[in-house]
Short mmCIF file of C-alpha atoms in Angstrom, two decimals:
data_model
loop_
_atom_site.label_atom_id
_atom_site.label_comp_id
_atom_site.label_asym_id
_atom_site.label_seq_id
_atom_site.Cartn_x
_atom_site.Cartn_y
_atom_site.Cartn_z
CA MET A 26 -63.66 183.96 50.30
CA GLY A 27 -64.34 184.92 46.68
CA ASN A 28 -63.10 188.11 45.13
CA PRO A 29 -66.00 190.68 45.12
CA ASP A 30 -64.58 192.35 42.14
CA SER A 31 -64.57 189.20 39.99
CA THR A 32 -67.05 189.17 37.18
CA PRO A 33 -69.08 185.93 36.79
CA PRO A 34 -68.49 184.22 33.57
CA ALA A 35 -70.89 184.93 30.82
CA PRO A 36 -73.42 182.19 30.22
CA PRO A 37 -72.69 180.06 27.10
CA ALA A 38 -74.36 181.21 23.91
CA ASP A 39 -77.40 179.15 23.06
CA ALA A 40 -76.48 176.39 20.63
CA PRO A 41 -78.44 176.49 17.35
CA VAL A 42 -81.42 174.12 17.53
CA PRO A 43 -81.09 171.53 14.83
CA GLU A 44 -83.94 171.03 12.44
CA THR A 45 -84.71 167.56 13.85
CA ASP A 46 -87.18 166.19 16.42
CA ASP A 47 -86.33 164.46 19.64
CA LEU A 48 -85.68 161.23 17.93
CA GLY A 49 -83.07 162.78 15.68
CA LEU A 50 -85.23 162.42 12.51
CA ASP A 51 -85.07 165.04 9.89
CA ARG A 52 -88.25 167.15 9.89
CA GLU A 53 -87.90 167.93 6.19
CA PHE A 54 -88.23 164.21 5.54
CA PHE A 55 -91.53 164.11 7.42
CA LEU A 56 -92.78 167.31 5.63
CA ILE A 57 -91.94 165.59 2.31
CA LEU A 58 -93.76 162.49 3.49
CA ALA A 59 -96.81 164.65 4.40
CA ARG A 60 -96.74 166.34 0.95
CA ALA A 61 -96.13 163.07 -0.91
CA PRO A 62 -99.77 162.02 -1.33
CA LEU A 63 -100.62 165.50 -2.83
CA LEU A 64 -97.67 165.28 -5.23
CA GLY A 65 -98.73 161.72 -5.96
CA LEU A 66 -102.00 163.05 -7.18
CA VAL A 67 -100.28 165.48 -9.42
CA TRP A 68 -98.51 162.64 -11.13
CA LEU A 69 -101.59 160.54 -11.26
CA ALA A 70 -103.41 163.49 -12.99
CA ALA A 71 -100.57 163.90 -15.41
CA GLY A 72 -100.71 160.35 -16.39
CA ALA A 73 -104.52 160.53 -16.89
CA ALA A 74 -104.15 163.66 -18.91
CA ALA A 75 -101.36 162.22 -21.12
CA HIS A 76 -103.67 159.25 -21.67
CA GLN A 77 -106.40 161.46 -22.88
CA ILE A 78 -104.07 163.46 -25.12
CA TRP A 79 -102.54 160.38 -26.62
CA ALA A 80 -106.01 158.95 -27.40
CA ALA A 81 -107.07 162.21 -29.06
CA PHE A 82 -104.09 162.02 -31.45
CA SER A 83 -103.56 158.26 -31.79
CA PRO A 84 -106.93 156.55 -31.04
CA THR A 85 -105.69 153.12 -32.18
CA GLY A 86 -102.79 151.01 -30.92
CA LEU A 87 -101.10 151.18 -27.62
CA ASN A 88 -101.86 154.31 -25.59
CA ALA A 89 -98.51 155.07 -24.09
CA GLY A 90 -99.42 158.42 -22.57
CA PRO A 91 -98.71 157.32 -19.09
CA LEU A 92 -95.28 155.99 -20.19
CA VAL A 93 -94.37 159.38 -21.55
CA VAL A 94 -95.13 160.79 -18.06
CA LEU A 95 -93.08 158.04 -16.41
CA CYS A 96 -90.24 158.67 -18.84
CA PHE A 97 -90.41 162.35 -17.82
CA GLY A 98 -90.19 161.42 -14.27
CA MET A 99 -87.16 159.14 -14.92
CA VAL A 100 -85.35 161.82 -16.81
CA LEU A 101 -86.11 164.51 -14.16
CA ALA A 102 -84.70 162.22 -11.41
CA ALA A 103 -81.67 161.35 -13.60
CA PHE A 104 -81.01 165.04 -14.27
CA ILE A 105 -81.14 166.03 -10.68
CA ASP A 106 -78.95 163.04 -9.82
CA GLY A 107 -76.37 164.25 -12.42
CA TRP A 108 -76.51 167.67 -10.94
CA ALA A 109 -76.66 167.18 -7.33
CA LEU A 110 -75.50 163.59 -6.96
CA LYS A 111 -78.83 162.57 -5.29
CA VAL A 112 -82.35 161.91 -6.12
CA PRO A 113 -84.72 163.91 -3.95
CA ASN A 114 -87.50 162.35 -1.95
CA TRP A 115 -89.90 164.91 -3.47
CA VAL A 116 -89.57 163.02 -6.68
CA THR A 117 -89.39 159.39 -5.65
CA PHE A 118 -92.03 159.13 -3.05
CA PRO A 119 -94.75 160.64 -5.10
CA LEU A 120 -93.80 158.43 -7.90
CA ILE A 121 -94.12 155.40 -5.76
CA LEU A 122 -97.45 156.40 -4.34
CA SER A 123 -99.02 157.52 -7.65
CA GLY A 124 -98.11 154.11 -9.03
CA TRP A 125 -99.91 152.39 -6.26
CA MET A 126 -102.89 154.82 -6.72
CA GLN A 127 -103.10 153.75 -10.41
CA GLY A 128 -103.05 150.10 -9.52
CA ALA A 129 -105.79 150.71 -6.92
CA LEU A 130 -108.06 152.49 -9.43
CA HIS A 131 -107.65 149.78 -11.99
CA ASP A 132 -108.73 147.27 -9.37
CA PHE A 133 -112.00 149.32 -8.91
CA GLY A 134 -112.56 149.52 -12.55
CA VAL A 135 -111.77 153.32 -12.98
CA PRO A 136 -110.74 153.83 -16.64
CA ILE A 137 -108.02 156.23 -15.71
CA ASP A 138 -105.61 154.97 -18.41
CA ALA A 139 -104.96 151.81 -20.57
CA GLY A 140 -103.13 150.02 -17.71
CA THR A 141 -104.22 146.65 -16.56
CA GLY A 142 -102.08 146.17 -13.45
CA GLY A 143 -103.73 146.28 -10.08
CA PHE A 144 -102.40 147.49 -6.71
CA LEU A 145 -100.71 144.21 -5.82
CA MET A 146 -98.93 144.13 -9.16
CA SER A 147 -97.88 147.81 -8.63
CA VAL A 148 -96.52 146.86 -5.17
CA ALA A 149 -94.82 143.88 -6.67
CA GLY A 150 -93.06 146.02 -9.18
CA THR A 151 -91.93 148.35 -6.41
CA ALA A 152 -90.58 145.43 -4.37
CA VAL A 153 -88.67 143.89 -7.42
CA GLY A 154 -87.18 147.35 -8.01
CA PHE A 155 -85.85 147.41 -4.53
CA LEU A 156 -84.62 143.93 -4.51
CA LEU A 157 -82.73 144.26 -7.69
CA LEU A 158 -80.65 147.20 -6.22
CA PHE A 159 -80.47 146.18 -2.70
CA PRO A 160 -77.16 144.19 -2.96
CA MET A 161 -75.43 147.23 -4.52
CA LEU A 162 -77.02 149.51 -1.95
CA ALA A 163 -75.67 147.33 0.88
CA ILE A 164 -72.09 147.57 -0.34
CA GLY A 165 -72.38 151.19 -1.17
CA GLY A 166 -72.52 150.96 -5.05
CA VAL A 167 -75.60 153.00 -5.30
CA GLY A 168 -77.38 155.57 -3.04
CA VAL A 169 -80.85 155.30 -1.43
CA GLY A 170 -82.25 157.81 -3.82
CA ASP A 171 -81.35 155.56 -6.78
CA VAL A 172 -83.15 152.62 -5.17
CA LYS A 173 -86.23 154.64 -4.50
CA MET A 174 -86.18 155.93 -8.18
CA GLN A 175 -86.16 152.31 -9.20
CA MET A 176 -88.95 151.57 -6.96
CA GLY A 177 -91.06 154.44 -8.39
CA PHE A 178 -90.32 153.11 -11.84
CA GLY A 179 -91.41 149.65 -10.60
CA ALA A 180 -94.65 150.93 -9.22
CA TRP A 181 -95.73 152.70 -12.39
CA VAL A 182 -94.62 149.79 -14.69
CA GLY A 183 -96.58 147.24 -12.38
CA ALA A 184 -99.78 149.41 -12.65
CA TYR A 185 -99.43 149.95 -16.42
CA PHE A 186 -98.20 146.62 -17.87
CA GLY A 187 -99.77 144.30 -15.32
CA SER A 188 -99.42 140.64 -16.34
CA GLY A 189 -98.93 141.65 -19.97
CA ALA A 190 -102.57 142.17 -20.94
CA THR A 191 -101.94 145.98 -21.72
CA THR A 192 -99.71 145.23 -24.68
CA ALA A 193 -101.60 141.89 -25.71
CA ALA A 194 -104.82 143.87 -26.00
CA VAL A 195 -103.48 145.83 -28.98
CA GLY A 196 -101.63 142.90 -30.73
CA LEU A 197 -98.16 143.48 -29.23
CA ALA A 198 -96.03 140.82 -27.46
CA ASP A 199 -96.99 140.28 -23.82
CA LEU A 200 -94.90 142.57 -21.62
CA HIS A 201 -95.13 141.45 -18.06
CA ALA A 202 -94.59 144.19 -15.66
CA LEU A 203 -91.88 142.35 -13.58
CA MET A 204 -90.10 141.53 -16.85
CA VAL A 205 -90.04 145.15 -17.79
CA VAL A 206 -88.65 146.06 -14.43
CA PHE A 207 -85.94 143.34 -14.57
CA TRP A 208 -84.78 144.12 -18.11
CA GLY A 209 -85.00 147.90 -17.56
CA PHE A 210 -82.61 147.31 -14.60
CA ALA A 211 -80.33 144.94 -16.66
CA TYR A 212 -80.04 147.64 -19.52
CA GLY A 213 -79.25 150.04 -16.89
CA ALA A 214 -76.55 148.00 -15.39
CA LEU A 215 -74.98 147.64 -18.89
CA ALA A 216 -75.30 151.42 -19.35
CA GLY A 217 -73.76 151.93 -15.91
CA GLY A 218 -70.77 149.66 -16.82
CA ALA A 219 -70.16 151.63 -19.97
CA PHE A 220 -70.47 154.97 -18.08
CA GLY A 221 -67.85 153.69 -15.50
CA LEU A 222 -65.53 152.63 -18.28
CA VAL A 223 -65.72 156.17 -19.71
CA ILE A 224 -64.88 157.63 -16.31
CA ILE A 225 -62.00 155.21 -15.95
CA PHE A 226 -60.50 156.28 -19.31
CA ILE A 227 -60.94 159.91 -18.53
CA ARG A 228 -59.22 159.55 -15.05
CA ARG A 229 -56.66 157.13 -16.23
CA GLN A 230 -56.02 155.80 -12.68
CA TRP A 231 -55.88 152.11 -13.93
CA GLY A 232 -54.29 150.54 -10.77
CA ALA A 233 -56.61 152.34 -8.34
CA ASN A 234 -59.72 151.53 -10.40
CA ALA A 235 -58.75 147.88 -10.76
CA GLN A 236 -58.27 147.57 -6.98
CA MET A 237 -61.66 149.32 -6.55
CA TYR A 238 -63.42 146.76 -8.77
CA ARG A 239 -61.74 143.92 -6.92
CA GLU A 240 -62.83 145.16 -3.55
CA ILE A 241 -66.42 145.57 -4.86
CA GLY A 242 -66.33 142.08 -6.22
CA GLY A 243 -65.18 140.79 -2.84
CA ASP A 244 -67.85 142.73 -1.04
CA LEU A 245 -70.53 141.18 -3.29
CA VAL A 246 -69.19 137.76 -2.43
CA ARG A 247 -69.33 138.59 1.22
CA PHE A 248 -72.92 139.96 0.86
CA ALA A 249 -74.01 136.70 -0.95
CA SER A 250 -72.39 134.54 1.74
CA GLY A 251 -74.40 136.32 4.47
CA ASN A 252 -71.65 138.59 5.62
CA ALA A 253 -73.66 141.82 4.80
CA ALA A 254 -72.49 143.82 7.80
CA GLU A 255 -68.82 143.47 7.02
CA ALA A 256 -69.41 144.19 3.37
CA SER A 257 -71.44 147.35 4.33
CA LYS A 258 -68.69 148.51 6.67
CA ARG A 259 -65.98 148.09 4.01
CA ALA A 260 -68.11 149.93 1.49
CA GLU A 261 -68.50 152.81 3.74
CA GLU A 262 -64.84 153.15 4.07
CA ARG A 263 -64.41 152.92 0.37
CA ARG A 264 -66.95 155.63 -0.40
CA LYS A 265 -64.53 158.18 1.30
CA LYS A 266 -62.16 157.85 -1.59
CA TRP A 267 -63.96 157.00 -4.69
CA VAL A 268 -65.53 159.35 -7.27
CA LYS A 269 -69.33 159.33 -6.94
CA LEU A 270 -71.30 158.40 -10.09
CA PRO A 271 -74.96 159.44 -10.54
CA TYR A 272 -76.40 156.01 -10.98
CA GLY A 273 -79.86 157.45 -11.65
CA ILE A 274 -78.61 158.31 -15.20
CA PRO A 275 -77.85 154.83 -16.33
CA LEU A 276 -81.08 153.53 -14.69
CA CYS A 277 -82.99 156.14 -16.83
CA VAL A 278 -80.99 155.34 -20.06
CA GLY A 279 -81.50 151.52 -19.52
CA PHE A 280 -85.35 151.96 -19.02
CA LEU A 281 -85.58 154.21 -22.15
CA LEU A 282 -83.54 151.80 -24.21
CA PHE A 283 -85.65 148.81 -23.19
CA LEU A 284 -88.89 150.50 -23.86
CA GLY A 285 -87.64 151.87 -27.22
CA GLN A 286 -86.48 148.31 -28.24
CA LYS A 287 -89.69 146.68 -27.30
CA LEU A 288 -92.36 149.25 -28.22
CA ILE A 289 -90.76 151.01 -31.17
CA LEU A 290 -88.14 148.81 -32.90
CA GLU A 291 -90.05 145.58 -32.18
CA GLY A 292 -93.58 146.98 -31.88
#
């Protein structure tokens, strides 16, 4: 028989309901996706307005108004990455979508700006931006936000430069969009290397840093030889002990340096 004086145990407190749906997917992510088209229209309108303002003050030569907006977007993403060590989706997704919108409008002959790239070229720029950083993403060298930042850059560059007709039309050297994406990335990689060297000299942990670079090199070899799963697993373990670097900053610096060289120094 049970003890009549015994008090039944209190029911467990309700566990907090996580902000995810039944699939474990982040609701905030889907809210950002839902707002991305609207924010993309804001970026699109900003590019069109910058085009008109540039034309009013400099009616001849290359109208680089949209590039000013893109540079602002890259600097904004780099600043947030340096501050919070992540590039938020509310910056990257709208940049990607607005680049595609620009390309589609060019295909339909809408004179929104001086760009000559269509939707397919914008998507190609997005894809190349992704592929250039994917190996580093696979081994944990960069974050997903950095990759999406590069994809947004590629989308705008593809829509603006196209196959080179934008710059050729004003007497400048042909700047093919995919070349701009590649060399912007290459300059960013050099800036990232310089940034890493500065961090190494500041921390002065020579042996640990040398070992880290050897491991990264080994993982790149594993990735190239088709052993991506092992490389990714090793990278995940390594991320627990290394100092995070905001790679969005060198990506931004590389893009600005390349554009400055081609359009200002050589233009």
